PDB file of N, CA and C in Angstrom:
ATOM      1  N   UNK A   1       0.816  -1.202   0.000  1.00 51.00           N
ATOM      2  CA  UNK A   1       0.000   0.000   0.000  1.00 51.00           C
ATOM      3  C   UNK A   1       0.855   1.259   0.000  1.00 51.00           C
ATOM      4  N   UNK A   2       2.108   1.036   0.184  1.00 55.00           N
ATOM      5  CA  UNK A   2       2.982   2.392   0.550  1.00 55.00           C
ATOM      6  C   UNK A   2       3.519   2.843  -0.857  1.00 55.00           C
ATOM      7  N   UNK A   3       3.494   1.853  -1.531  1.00 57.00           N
ATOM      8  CA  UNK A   3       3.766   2.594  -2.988  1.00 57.00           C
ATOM      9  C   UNK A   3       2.559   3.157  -4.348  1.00 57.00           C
ATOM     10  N   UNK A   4       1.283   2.927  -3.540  1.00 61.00           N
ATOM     11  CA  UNK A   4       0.596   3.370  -4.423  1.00 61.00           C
ATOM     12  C   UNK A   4       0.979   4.726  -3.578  1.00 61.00           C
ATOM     13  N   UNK A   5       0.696   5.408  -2.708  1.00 66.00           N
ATOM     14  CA  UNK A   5       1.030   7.239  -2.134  1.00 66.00           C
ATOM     15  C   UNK A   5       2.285   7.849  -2.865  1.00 66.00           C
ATOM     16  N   UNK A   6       1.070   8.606  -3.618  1.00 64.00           N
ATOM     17  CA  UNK A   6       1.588   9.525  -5.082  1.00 64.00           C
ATOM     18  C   UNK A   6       1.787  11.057  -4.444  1.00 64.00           C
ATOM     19  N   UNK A   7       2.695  11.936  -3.915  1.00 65.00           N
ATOM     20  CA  UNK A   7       2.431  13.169  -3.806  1.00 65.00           C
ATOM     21  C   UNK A   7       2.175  13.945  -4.527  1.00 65.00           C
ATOM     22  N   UNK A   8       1.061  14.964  -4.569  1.00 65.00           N
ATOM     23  CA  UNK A   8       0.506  15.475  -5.619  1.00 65.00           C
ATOM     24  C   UNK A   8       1.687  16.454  -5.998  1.00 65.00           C
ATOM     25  N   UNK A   9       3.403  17.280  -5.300  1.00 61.00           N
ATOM     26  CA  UNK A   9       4.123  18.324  -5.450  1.00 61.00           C
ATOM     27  C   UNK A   9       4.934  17.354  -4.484  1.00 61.00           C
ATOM     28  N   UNK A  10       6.234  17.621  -5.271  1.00 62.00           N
ATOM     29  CA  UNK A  10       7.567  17.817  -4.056  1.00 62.00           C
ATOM     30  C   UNK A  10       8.267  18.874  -4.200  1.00 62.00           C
ATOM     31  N   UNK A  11       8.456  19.521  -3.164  1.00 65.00           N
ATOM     32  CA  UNK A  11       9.209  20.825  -3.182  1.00 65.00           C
ATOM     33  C   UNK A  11      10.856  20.680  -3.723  1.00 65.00           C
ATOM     34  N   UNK A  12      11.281  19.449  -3.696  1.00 69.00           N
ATOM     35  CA  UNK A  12      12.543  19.237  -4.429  1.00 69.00           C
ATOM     36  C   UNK A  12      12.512  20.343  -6.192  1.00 69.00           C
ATOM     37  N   UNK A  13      11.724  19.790  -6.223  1.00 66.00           N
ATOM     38  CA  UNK A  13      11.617  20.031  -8.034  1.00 66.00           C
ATOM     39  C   UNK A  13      10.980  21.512  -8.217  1.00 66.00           C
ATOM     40  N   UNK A  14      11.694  22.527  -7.683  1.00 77.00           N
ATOM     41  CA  UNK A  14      11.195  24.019  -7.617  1.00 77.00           C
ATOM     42  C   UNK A  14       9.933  24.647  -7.607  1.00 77.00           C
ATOM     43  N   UNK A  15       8.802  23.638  -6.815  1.00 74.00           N
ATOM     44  CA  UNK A  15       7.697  23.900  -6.484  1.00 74.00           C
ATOM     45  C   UNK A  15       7.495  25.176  -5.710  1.00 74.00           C
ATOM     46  N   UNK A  16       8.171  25.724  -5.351  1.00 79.00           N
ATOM     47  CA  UNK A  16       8.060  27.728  -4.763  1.00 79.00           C
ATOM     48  C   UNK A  16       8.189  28.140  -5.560  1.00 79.00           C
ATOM     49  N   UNK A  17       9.372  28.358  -7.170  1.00 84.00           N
ATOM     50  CA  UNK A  17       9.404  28.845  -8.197  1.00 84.00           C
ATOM     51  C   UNK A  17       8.234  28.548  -8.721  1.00 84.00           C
ATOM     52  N   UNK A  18       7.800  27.870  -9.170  1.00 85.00           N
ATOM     53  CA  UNK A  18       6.261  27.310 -10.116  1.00 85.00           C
ATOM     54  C   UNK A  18       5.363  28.454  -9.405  1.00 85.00           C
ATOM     55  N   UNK A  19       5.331  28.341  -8.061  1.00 86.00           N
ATOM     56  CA  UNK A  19       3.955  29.034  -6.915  1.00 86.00           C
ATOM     57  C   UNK A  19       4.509  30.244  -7.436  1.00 86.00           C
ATOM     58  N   UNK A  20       5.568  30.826  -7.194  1.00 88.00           N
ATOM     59  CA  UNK A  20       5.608  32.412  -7.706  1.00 88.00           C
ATOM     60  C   UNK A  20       5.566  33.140  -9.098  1.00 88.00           C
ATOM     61  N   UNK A  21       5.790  31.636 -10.096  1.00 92.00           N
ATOM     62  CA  UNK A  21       5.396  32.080 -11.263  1.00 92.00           C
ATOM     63  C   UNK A  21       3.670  32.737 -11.751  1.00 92.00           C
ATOM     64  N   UNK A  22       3.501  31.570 -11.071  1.00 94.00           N
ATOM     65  CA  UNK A  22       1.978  31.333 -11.555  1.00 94.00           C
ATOM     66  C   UNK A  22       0.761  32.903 -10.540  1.00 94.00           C
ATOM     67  N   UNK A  23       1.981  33.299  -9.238  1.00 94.00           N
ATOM     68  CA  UNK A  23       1.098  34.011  -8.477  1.00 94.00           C
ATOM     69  C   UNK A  23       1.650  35.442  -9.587  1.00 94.00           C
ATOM     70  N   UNK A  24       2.771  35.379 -10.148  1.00 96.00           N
ATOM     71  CA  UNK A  24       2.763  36.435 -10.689  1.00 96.00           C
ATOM     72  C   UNK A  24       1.800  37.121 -12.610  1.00 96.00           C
ATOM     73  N   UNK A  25       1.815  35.857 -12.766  1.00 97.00           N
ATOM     74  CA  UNK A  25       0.754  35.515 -13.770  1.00 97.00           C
ATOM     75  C   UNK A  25      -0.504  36.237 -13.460  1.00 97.00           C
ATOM     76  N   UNK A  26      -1.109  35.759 -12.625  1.00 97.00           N
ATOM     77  CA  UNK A  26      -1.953  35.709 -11.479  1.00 97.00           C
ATOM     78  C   UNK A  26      -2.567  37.806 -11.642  1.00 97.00           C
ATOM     79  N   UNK A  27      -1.403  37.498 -10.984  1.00 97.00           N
ATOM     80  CA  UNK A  27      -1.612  38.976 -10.477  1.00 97.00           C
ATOM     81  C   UNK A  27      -1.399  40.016 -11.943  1.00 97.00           C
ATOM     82  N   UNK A  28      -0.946  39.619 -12.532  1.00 97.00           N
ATOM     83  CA  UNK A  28      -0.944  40.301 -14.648  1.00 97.00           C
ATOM     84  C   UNK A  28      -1.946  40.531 -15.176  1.00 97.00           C
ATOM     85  N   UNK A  29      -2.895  39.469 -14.886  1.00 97.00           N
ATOM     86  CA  UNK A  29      -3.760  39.251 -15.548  1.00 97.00           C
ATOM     87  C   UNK A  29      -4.815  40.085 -14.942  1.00 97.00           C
ATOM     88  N   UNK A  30      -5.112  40.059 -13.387  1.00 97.00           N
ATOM     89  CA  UNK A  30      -6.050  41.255 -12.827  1.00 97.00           C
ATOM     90  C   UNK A  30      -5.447  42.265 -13.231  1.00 97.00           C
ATOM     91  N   UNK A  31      -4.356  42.474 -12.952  1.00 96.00           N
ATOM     92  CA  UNK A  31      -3.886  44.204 -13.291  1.00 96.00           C
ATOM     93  C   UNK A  31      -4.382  44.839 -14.801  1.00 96.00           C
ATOM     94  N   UNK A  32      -4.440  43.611 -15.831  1.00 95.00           N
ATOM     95  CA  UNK A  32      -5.073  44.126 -17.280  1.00 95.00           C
ATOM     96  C   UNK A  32      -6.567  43.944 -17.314  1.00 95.00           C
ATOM     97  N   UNK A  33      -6.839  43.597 -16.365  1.00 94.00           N
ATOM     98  CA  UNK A  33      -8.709  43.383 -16.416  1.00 94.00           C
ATOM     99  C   UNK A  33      -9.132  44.227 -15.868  1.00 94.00           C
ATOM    100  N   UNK A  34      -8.062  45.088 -14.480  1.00 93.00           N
ATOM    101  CA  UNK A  34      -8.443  46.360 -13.872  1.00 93.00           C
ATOM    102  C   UNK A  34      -8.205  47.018 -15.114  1.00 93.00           C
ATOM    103  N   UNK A  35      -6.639  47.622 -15.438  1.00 92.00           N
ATOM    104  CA  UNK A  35      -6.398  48.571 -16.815  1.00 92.00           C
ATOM    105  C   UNK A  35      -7.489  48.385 -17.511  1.00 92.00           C
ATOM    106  N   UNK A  36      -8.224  47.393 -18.169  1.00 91.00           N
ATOM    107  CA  UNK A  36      -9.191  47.362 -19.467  1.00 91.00           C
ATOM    108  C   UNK A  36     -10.746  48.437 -18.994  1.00 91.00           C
ATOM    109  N   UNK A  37     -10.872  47.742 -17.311  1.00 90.00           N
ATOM    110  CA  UNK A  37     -11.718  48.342 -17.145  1.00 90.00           C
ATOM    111  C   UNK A  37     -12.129  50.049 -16.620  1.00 90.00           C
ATOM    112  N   UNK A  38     -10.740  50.449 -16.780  1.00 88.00           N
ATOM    113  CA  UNK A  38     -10.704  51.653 -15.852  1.00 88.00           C
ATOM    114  C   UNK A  38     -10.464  52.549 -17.300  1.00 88.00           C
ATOM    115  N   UNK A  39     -10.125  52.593 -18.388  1.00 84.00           N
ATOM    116  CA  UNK A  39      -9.883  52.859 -19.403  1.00 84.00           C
ATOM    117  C   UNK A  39     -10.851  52.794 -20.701  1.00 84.00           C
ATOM    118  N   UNK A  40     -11.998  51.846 -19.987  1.00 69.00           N
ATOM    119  CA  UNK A  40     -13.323  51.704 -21.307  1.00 69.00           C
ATOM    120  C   UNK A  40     -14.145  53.019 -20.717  1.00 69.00           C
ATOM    121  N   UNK A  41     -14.029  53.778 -22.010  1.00 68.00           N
ATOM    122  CA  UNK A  41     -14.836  54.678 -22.353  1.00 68.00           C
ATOM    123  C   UNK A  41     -16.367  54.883 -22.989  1.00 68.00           C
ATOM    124  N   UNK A  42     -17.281  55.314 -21.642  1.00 68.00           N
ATOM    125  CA  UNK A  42     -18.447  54.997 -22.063  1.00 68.00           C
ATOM    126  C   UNK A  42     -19.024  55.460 -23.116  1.00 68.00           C
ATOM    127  N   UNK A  43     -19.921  55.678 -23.937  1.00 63.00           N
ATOM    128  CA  UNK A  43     -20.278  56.620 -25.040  1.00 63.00           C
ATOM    129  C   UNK A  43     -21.972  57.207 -24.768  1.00 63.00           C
ATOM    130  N   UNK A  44     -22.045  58.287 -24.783  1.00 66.00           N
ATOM    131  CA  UNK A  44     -22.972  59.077 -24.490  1.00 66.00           C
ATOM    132  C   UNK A  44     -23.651  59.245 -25.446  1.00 66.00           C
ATOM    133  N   UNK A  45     -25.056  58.604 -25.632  1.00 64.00           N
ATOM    134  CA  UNK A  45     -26.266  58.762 -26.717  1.00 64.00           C
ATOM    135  C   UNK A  45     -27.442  60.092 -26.341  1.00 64.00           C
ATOM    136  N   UNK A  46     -26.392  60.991 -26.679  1.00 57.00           N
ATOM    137  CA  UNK A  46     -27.754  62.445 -27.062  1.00 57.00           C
ATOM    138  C   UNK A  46     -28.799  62.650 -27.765  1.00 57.00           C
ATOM    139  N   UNK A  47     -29.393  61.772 -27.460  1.00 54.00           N
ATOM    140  CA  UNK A  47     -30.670  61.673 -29.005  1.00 54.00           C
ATOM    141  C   UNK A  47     -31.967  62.170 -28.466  1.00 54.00           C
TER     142      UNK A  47
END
């Protein structure tokens, strides 16, 4: 039974690098969804 226990991460294999990649990804991707949204210009129908 001890060899089916699969760890899902071992920190050997630069599992903190991966976590800070991905948190910095992360955080890119809100920063352009804030930018997109702070920057859409509404358009005003005077009719």
């Amino acid at each position: 039974m001890k060899n089916l226990f699969l760890p899902l991460f071992d920190f050997n294999n630069g599992a903190f690098i991966m976590i800070g990649i991905f948190s910095l990804v992360i955080l890119g991707l809100v920063g352009a969804v804030m930018f997109l949204m702070n920057t859409d210009k509404k358009k005003k129908n005077d009719q």
